[in-house]
Coordinates of C-alpha atoms in Angstrom, one line a residue:
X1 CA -175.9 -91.0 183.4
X2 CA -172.7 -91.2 182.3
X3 CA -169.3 -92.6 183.6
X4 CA -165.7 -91.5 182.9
X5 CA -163.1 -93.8 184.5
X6 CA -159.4 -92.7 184.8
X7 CA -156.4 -94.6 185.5
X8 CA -154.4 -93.5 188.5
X9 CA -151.4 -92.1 185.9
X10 CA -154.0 -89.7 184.7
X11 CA -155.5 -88.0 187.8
X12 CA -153.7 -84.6 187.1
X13 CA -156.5 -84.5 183.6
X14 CA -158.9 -84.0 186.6
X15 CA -158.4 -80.2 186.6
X16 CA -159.2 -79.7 183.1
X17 CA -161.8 -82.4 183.1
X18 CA -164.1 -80.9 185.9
X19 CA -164.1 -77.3 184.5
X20 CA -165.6 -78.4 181.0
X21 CA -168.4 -80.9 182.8
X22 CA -169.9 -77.5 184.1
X23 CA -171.1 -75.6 180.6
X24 CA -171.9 -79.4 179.2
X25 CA -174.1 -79.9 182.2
X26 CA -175.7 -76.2 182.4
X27 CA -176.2 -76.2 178.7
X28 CA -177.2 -79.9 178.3
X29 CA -175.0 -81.2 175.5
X30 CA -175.5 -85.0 177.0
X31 CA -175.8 -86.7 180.1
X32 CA -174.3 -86.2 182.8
X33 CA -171.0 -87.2 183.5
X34 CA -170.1 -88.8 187.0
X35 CA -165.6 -89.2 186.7
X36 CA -164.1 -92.0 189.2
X37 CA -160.3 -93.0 189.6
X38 CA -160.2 -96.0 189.4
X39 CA -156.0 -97.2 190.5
X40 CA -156.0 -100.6 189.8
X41 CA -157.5 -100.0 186.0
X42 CA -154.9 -99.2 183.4
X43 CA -157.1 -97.5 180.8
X44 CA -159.2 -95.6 180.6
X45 CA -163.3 -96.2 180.6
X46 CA -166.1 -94.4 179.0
X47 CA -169.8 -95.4 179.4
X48 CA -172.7 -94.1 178.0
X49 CA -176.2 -95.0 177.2
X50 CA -174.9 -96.0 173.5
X51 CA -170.7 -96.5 173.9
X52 CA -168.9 -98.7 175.9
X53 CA -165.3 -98.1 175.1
X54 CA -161.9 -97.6 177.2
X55 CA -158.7 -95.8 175.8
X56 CA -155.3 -95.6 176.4
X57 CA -152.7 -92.6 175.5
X58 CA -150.0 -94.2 173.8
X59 CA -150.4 -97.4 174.2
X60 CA -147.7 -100.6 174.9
X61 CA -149.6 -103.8 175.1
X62 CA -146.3 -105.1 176.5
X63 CA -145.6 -103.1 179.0
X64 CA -149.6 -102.9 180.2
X65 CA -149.9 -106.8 180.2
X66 CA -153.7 -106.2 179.2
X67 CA -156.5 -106.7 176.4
X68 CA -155.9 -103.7 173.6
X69 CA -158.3 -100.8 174.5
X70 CA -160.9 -99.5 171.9
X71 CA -158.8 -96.8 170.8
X72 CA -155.2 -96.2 171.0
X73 CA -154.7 -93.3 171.1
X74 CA -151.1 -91.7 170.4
X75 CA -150.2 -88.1 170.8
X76 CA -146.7 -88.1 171.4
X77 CA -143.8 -87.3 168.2
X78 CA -140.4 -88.0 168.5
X79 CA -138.2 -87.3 164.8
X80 CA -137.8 -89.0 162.6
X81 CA -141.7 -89.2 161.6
X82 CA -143.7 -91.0 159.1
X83 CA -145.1 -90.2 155.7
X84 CA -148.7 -89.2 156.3
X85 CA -149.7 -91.5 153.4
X86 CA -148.2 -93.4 155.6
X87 CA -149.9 -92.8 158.2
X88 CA -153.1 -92.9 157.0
X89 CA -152.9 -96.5 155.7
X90 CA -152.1 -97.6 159.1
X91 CA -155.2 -96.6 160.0
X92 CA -157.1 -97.2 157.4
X93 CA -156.1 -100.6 158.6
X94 CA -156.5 -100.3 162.2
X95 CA -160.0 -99.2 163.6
X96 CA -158.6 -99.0 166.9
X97 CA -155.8 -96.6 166.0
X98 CA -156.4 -92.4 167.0
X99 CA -153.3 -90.3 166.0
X100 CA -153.3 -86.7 167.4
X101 CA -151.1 -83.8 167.3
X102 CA -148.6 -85.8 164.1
X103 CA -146.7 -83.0 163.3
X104 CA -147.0 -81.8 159.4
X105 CA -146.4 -78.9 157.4
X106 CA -146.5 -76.1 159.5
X107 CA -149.5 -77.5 162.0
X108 CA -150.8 -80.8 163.2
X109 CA -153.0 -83.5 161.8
X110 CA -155.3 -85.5 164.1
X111 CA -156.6 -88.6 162.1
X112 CA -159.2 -91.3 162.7
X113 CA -160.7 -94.2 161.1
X114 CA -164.4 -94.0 159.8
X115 CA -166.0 -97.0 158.0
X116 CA -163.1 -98.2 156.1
X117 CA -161.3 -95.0 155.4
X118 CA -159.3 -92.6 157.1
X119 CA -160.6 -89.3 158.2
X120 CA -158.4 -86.1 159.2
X121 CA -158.6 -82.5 160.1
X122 CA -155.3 -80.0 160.2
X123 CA -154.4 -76.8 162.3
X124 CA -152.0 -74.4 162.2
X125 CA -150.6 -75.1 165.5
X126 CA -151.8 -78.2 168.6
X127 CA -152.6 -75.9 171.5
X128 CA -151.8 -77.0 175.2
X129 CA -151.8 -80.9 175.3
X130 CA -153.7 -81.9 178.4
X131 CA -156.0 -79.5 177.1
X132 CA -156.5 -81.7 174.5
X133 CA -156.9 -84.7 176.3
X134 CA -159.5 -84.0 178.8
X135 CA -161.6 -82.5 176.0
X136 CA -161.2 -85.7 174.0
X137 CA -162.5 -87.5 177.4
X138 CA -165.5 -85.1 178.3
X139 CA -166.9 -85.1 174.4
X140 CA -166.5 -89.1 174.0
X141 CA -168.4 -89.2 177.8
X142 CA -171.4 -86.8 176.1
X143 CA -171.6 -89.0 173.3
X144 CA -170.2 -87.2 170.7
X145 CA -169.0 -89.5 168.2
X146 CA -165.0 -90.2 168.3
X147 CA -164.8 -87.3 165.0
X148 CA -166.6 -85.2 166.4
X149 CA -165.0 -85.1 169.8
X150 CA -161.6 -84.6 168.1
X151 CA -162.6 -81.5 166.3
X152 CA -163.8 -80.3 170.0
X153 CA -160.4 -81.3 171.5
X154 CA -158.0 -79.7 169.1
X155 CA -160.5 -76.4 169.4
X156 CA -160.5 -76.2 173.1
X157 CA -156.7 -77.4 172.9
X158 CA -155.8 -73.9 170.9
X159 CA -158.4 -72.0 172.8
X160 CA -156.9 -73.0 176.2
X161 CA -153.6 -71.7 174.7
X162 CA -154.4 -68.7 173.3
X163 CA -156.9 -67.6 176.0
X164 CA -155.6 -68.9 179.0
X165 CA -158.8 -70.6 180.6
X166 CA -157.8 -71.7 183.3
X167 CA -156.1 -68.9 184.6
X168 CA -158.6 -67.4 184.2
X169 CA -161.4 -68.6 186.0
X170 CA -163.8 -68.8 183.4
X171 CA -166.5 -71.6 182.2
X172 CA -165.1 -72.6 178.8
X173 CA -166.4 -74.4 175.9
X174 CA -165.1 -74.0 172.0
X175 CA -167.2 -71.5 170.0
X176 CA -165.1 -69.2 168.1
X177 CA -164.5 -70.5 164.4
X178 CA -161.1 -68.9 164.5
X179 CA -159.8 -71.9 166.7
X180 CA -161.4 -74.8 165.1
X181 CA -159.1 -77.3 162.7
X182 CA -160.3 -77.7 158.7
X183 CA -161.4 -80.8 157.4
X184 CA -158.8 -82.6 155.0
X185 CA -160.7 -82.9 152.2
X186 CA -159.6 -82.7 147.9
X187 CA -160.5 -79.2 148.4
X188 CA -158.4 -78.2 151.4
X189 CA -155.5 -75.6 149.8
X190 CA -152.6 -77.6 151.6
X191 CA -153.6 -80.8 151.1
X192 CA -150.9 -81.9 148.3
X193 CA -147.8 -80.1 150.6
X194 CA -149.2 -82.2 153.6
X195 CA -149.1 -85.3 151.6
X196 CA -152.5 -86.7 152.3
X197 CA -154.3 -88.8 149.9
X198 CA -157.6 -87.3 149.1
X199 CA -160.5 -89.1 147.1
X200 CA -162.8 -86.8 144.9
X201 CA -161.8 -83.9 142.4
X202 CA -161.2 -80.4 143.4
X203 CA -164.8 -78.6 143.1
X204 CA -165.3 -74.9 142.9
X205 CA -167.8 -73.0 144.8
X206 CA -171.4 -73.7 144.4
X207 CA -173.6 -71.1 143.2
X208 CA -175.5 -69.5 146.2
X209 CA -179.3 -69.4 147.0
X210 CA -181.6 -66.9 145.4
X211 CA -182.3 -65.8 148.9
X212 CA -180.5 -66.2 151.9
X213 CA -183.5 -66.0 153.9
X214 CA -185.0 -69.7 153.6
X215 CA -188.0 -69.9 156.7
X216 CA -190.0 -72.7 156.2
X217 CA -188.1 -75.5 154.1
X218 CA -190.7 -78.4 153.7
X219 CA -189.3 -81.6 152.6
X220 CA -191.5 -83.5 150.8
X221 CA -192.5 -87.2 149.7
X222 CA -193.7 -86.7 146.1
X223 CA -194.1 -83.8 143.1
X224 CA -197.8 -83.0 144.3
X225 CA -197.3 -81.7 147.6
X226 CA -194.5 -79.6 146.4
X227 CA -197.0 -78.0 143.9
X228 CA -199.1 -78.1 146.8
X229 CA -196.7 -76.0 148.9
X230 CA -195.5 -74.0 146.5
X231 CA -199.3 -72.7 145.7
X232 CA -199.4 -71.9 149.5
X233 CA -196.7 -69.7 149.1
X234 CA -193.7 -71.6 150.2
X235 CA -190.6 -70.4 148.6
X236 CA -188.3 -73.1 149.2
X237 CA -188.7 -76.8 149.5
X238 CA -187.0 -80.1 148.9
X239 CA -188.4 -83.5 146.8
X240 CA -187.3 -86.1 149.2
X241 CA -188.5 -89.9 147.2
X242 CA -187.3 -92.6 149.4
X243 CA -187.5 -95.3 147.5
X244 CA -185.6 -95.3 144.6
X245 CA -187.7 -98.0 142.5
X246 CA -190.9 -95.8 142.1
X247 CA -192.3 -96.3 138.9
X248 CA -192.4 -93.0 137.9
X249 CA -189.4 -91.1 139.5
X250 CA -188.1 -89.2 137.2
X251 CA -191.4 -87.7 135.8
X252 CA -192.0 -86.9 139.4
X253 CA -188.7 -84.9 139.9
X254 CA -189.4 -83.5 136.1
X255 CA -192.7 -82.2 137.8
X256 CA -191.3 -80.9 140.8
X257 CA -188.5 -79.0 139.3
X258 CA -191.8 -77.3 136.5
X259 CA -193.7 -76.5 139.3
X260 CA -190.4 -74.6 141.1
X261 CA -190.0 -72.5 137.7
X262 CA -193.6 -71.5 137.3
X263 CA -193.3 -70.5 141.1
X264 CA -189.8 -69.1 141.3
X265 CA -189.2 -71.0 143.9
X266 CA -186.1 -73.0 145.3
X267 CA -187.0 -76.6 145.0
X268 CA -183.9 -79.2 145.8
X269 CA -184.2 -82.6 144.9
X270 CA -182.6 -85.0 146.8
X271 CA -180.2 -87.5 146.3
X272 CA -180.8 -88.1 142.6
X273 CA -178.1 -85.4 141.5
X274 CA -178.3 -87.1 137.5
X275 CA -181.6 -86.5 137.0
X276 CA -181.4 -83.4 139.2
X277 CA -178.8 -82.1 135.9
X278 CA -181.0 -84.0 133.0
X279 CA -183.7 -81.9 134.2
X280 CA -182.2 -78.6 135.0
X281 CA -183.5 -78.7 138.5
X282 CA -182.9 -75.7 140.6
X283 CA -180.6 -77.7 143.0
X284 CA -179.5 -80.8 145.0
X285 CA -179.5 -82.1 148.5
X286 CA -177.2 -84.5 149.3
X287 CA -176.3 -86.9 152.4
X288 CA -172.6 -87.4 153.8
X289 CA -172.5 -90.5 152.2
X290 CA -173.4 -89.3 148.7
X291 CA -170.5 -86.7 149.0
X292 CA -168.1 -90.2 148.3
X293 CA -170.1 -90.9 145.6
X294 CA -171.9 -88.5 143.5
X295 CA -170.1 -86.2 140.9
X296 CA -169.5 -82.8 142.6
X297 CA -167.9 -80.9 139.8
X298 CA -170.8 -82.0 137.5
X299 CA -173.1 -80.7 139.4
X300 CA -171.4 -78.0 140.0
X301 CA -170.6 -76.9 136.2
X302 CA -174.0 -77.6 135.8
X303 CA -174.9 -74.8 137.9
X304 CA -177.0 -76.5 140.1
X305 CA -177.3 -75.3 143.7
X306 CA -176.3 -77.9 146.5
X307 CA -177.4 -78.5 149.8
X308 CA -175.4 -81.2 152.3
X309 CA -176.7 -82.4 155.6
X310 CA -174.4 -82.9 158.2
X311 CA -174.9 -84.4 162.1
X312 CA -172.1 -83.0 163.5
X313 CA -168.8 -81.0 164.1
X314 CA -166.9 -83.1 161.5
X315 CA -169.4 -83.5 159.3
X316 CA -169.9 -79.3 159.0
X317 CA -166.5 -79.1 158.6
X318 CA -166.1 -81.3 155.6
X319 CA -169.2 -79.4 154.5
X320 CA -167.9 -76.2 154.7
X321 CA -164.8 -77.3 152.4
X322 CA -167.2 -77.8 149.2
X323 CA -168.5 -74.2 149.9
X324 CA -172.1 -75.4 149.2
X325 CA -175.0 -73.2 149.0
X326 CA -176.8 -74.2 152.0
X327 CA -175.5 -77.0 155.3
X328 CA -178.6 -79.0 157.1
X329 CA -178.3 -79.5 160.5
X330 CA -179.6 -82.4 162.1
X331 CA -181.0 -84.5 163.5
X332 CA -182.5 -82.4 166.0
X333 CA -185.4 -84.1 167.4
X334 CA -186.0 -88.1 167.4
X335 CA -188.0 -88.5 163.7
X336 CA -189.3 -91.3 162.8
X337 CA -189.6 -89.8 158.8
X338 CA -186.1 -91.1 158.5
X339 CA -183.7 -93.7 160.0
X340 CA -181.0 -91.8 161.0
X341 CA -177.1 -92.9 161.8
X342 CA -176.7 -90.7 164.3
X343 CA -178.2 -89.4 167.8
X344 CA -180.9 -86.4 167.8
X345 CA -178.7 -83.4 168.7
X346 CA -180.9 -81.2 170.3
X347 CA -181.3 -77.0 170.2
X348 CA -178.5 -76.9 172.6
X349 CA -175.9 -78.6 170.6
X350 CA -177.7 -76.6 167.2
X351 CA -177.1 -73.4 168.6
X352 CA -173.1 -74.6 169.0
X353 CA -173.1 -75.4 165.5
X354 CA -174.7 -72.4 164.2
X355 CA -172.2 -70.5 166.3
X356 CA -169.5 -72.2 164.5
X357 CA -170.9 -71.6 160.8
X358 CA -171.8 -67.9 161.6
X359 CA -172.7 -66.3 158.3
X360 CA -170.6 -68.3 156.4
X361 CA -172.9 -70.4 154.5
X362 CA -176.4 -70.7 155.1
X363 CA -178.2 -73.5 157.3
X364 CA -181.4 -75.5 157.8
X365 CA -182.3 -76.9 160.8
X366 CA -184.2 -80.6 160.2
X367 CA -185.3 -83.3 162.0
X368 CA -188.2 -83.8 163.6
X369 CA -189.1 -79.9 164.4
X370 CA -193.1 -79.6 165.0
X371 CA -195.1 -76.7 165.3
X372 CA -194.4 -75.8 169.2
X373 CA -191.0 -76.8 168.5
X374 CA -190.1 -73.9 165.7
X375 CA -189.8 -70.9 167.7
X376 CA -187.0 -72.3 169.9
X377 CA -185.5 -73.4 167.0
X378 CA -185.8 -70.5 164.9
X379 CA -184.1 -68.6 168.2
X380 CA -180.5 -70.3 167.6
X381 CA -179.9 -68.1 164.2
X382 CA -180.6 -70.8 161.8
X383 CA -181.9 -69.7 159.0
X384 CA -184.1 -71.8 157.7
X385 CA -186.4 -74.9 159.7
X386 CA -187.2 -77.7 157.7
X387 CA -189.7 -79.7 158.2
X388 CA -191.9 -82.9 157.3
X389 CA -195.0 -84.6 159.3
X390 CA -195.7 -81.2 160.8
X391 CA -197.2 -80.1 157.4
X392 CA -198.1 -83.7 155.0
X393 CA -199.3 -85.1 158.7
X394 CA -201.7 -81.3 159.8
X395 CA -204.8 -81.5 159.4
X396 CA -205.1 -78.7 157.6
X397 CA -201.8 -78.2 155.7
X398 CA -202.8 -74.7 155.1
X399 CA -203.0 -73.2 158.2
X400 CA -199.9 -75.1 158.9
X401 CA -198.1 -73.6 156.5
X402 CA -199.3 -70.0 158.0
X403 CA -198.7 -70.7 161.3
X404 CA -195.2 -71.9 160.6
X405 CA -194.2 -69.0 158.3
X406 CA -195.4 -66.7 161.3
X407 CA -193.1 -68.3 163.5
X408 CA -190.4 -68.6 160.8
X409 CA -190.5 -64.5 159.7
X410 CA -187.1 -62.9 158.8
X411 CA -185.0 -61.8 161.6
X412 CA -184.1 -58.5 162.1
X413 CA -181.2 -59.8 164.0
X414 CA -179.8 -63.4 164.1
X415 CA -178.8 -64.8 167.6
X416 CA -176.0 -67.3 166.9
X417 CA -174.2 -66.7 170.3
X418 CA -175.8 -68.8 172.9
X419 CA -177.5 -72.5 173.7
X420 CA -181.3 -72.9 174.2
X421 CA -183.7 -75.0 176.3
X422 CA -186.8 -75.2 176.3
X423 CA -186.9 -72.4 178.5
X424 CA -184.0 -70.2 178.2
X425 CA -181.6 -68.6 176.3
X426 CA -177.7 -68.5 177.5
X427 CA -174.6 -66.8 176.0
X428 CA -171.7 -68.6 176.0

């Protein structure tokens, strides 16, 4: 369970707080969330199984006479108002520091610090500010990671403003794409008039996917169970090598990407994007880390396909803004195949995302997905399920690979509007 403490001051949140606790707890996106006031406590507390953290809105260490909070958090702008360059070095420099609602161009900018750097996502307009807040408060309480909870915020800020919740009556939770804030990223359209400082070069779009409709998308350890796969039928699959100091790595990717050709199959290789281009594979997979890192235009020019996983509502947005062929989804099960950064986000939180990408781009779900697990899955409108052990660890690989394309047939309609249990399926 969960805890959400808030300071006296901030009691009137409580009407906007309780109404979003009821879909998170019917549609299990996280724990749940017990909220105390707590009168003598200036900040505000938030524990959960993994955070510990308190917060304060607009915070004076002077005038509060108290240790700093975890994040300061300021979402009030008076003229005149910095640069955002400006801005953004500041917290670059400060962890702590959580700027919302800054005022630039002709929307907002809310802006965090990730790992050393600055991360930011703009709207055309902030939506209704206590909207805002709670939001920021129930997401951080389910665990979402602080990004990820202010992409929720701002879109339940502007859909409480244009819709009118709580007048309403009616349970609310962000789905529609149209209210959701972009990424700031070298490829956003405003981002020079905005004044942010991007890293990267401006990348066109990459090529799309032979077929949309991907299924079963084994990720595998070396070049002989792709050709393995591949002779079972599989049309699309990934060369996943781990360990970067195998002797014979690039033969191995040289063999995976032959074997795709021969097949006409879609066969990624991940992570190792140069020898990916050297060899003329198909396309690339890439991590959120590698996207700092590896040379996007290259690839691209080279007209290789590319494929980036993401864990979360930041992490599809920034996605989205490379217009790759294909966004992975995950975590979605616990996996011990990988170590992962983030928590498992289960088919409810999957179906929220799939909402959010629509038909935009396609996706893969991934992360520890087994046999009995693929038809819930498969029910959120992914469209394609990647998977590992449940094929390389089967006894019989084959009739793993039959029973999962079963499950995994083309849809004659995708379902992207509702969360899953394991049980049920319910429209938001």
């Amino acid at each position: 369970m969960s805890t959400l403490s808030l300071p006296n001051h901030l009691m009137p949140l409580l009407m906007h707080i309780e109404p979003l606790l009821i879909p998170a707890e019917l549609y299990q996106l996280g724990e749940i969330v017990t909220v105390t006031v707590n009168a003598s406590e200036p900040l505000i507390h938030i524990k959960t199984t993994n955070c510990d953290c308190s917060l304060a809105f607009n915070f004076v260490a002077a005038e509060e006479d108290c240790a700093p909070p975890t994040y300061q958090v300021r979402d009030q702008w008076l003229a005149p108002v910095a640069e955002l360059a400006e801005l953004q070095q500041k917290v670059v420099a400060d962890p702590s520091l959580v700027l919302c609602g800054f005022p630039a161009g002709d929307g907002c900018v809310d802006i965090w610090h990730h790992q050393g750097q600055a991360r930011a996502i703009y709207c055309h307009h902030s939506g209704a500010s206590e909207a805002q807040r709670a939001m920021l408060l129930v997401a951080l309480a389910l665990d979402y990671p602080l990004g990820d909870a202010l992409v929720l915020a701002r879109a339940h800020a502007r859909s409480y403003q244009d819709h009118n919740h709580r007048a309403q009556g009616e349970l609310i939770w962000p789905t529609d794409a149209k209210v959701f804030p972009r990424a700031l990223t070298v490829n956003h359209p405003q981002i020079k008039q905005l004044g942010w400082l991007p890293d990267g070069q401006l990348v066109s779009p990459f090529a799309a996917l032979e077929s949309n409709d991907l299924g079963l998308y084994p990720v595998l350890e070396s070049a002989d169970w792709v050709e393995r796969v591949l002779s079972l039928g599989v049309k699309t699959t990934q060369l996943r090598i781990k360990n970067p100091q195998v002797s014979d790595l690039e033969h191995q990717i040289q063999q995976a990407i032959v074997a795709g050709e021969l097949a006409q199959a879609q066969v990624f290789i991940n992570d190792y994007w140069l020898l990916a281009i050297k060899h003329h594979a198909y396309g690339v997979h890439l991590g959120q880390e590698d996207l700092d890192s590896a040379n996007l235009v290259a690839i691209q020019q080279a007209g290789l396909r590319l494929g980036i996983s993401t864990h979360g509502y930041y992490e599809i947005l920034r996605a989205l803004e490379y217009q790759p062929s294909y966004i992975a989804l995950g975590h979605i099960f616990a996996t011990l195949t990988k170590e992962m950064p983030s928590l498992p986000q289960g088919v409810s939180r999957l179906a929220l995302y799939q909402k959010l990408i629509g038909k935009r781009v396609p996706t893969v779900a991934i992360g520890g997905i087994t046999i009995e697990r693929a038809a819930k899955v498969w029910r959120t409108g992914v469209t394609g399920v990647a998977v590992v052990s449940a094929i390389t660890q089967a006894d019989d690989p084959a009739i793993a690979v039959t029973t999962l394309s079963s499950i995994l047939a083309p849809k004659v309609e995708i379902m992207t509007a509702g969360v899953c249990d394991d049980d049920k399926h319910y429209a938001l």
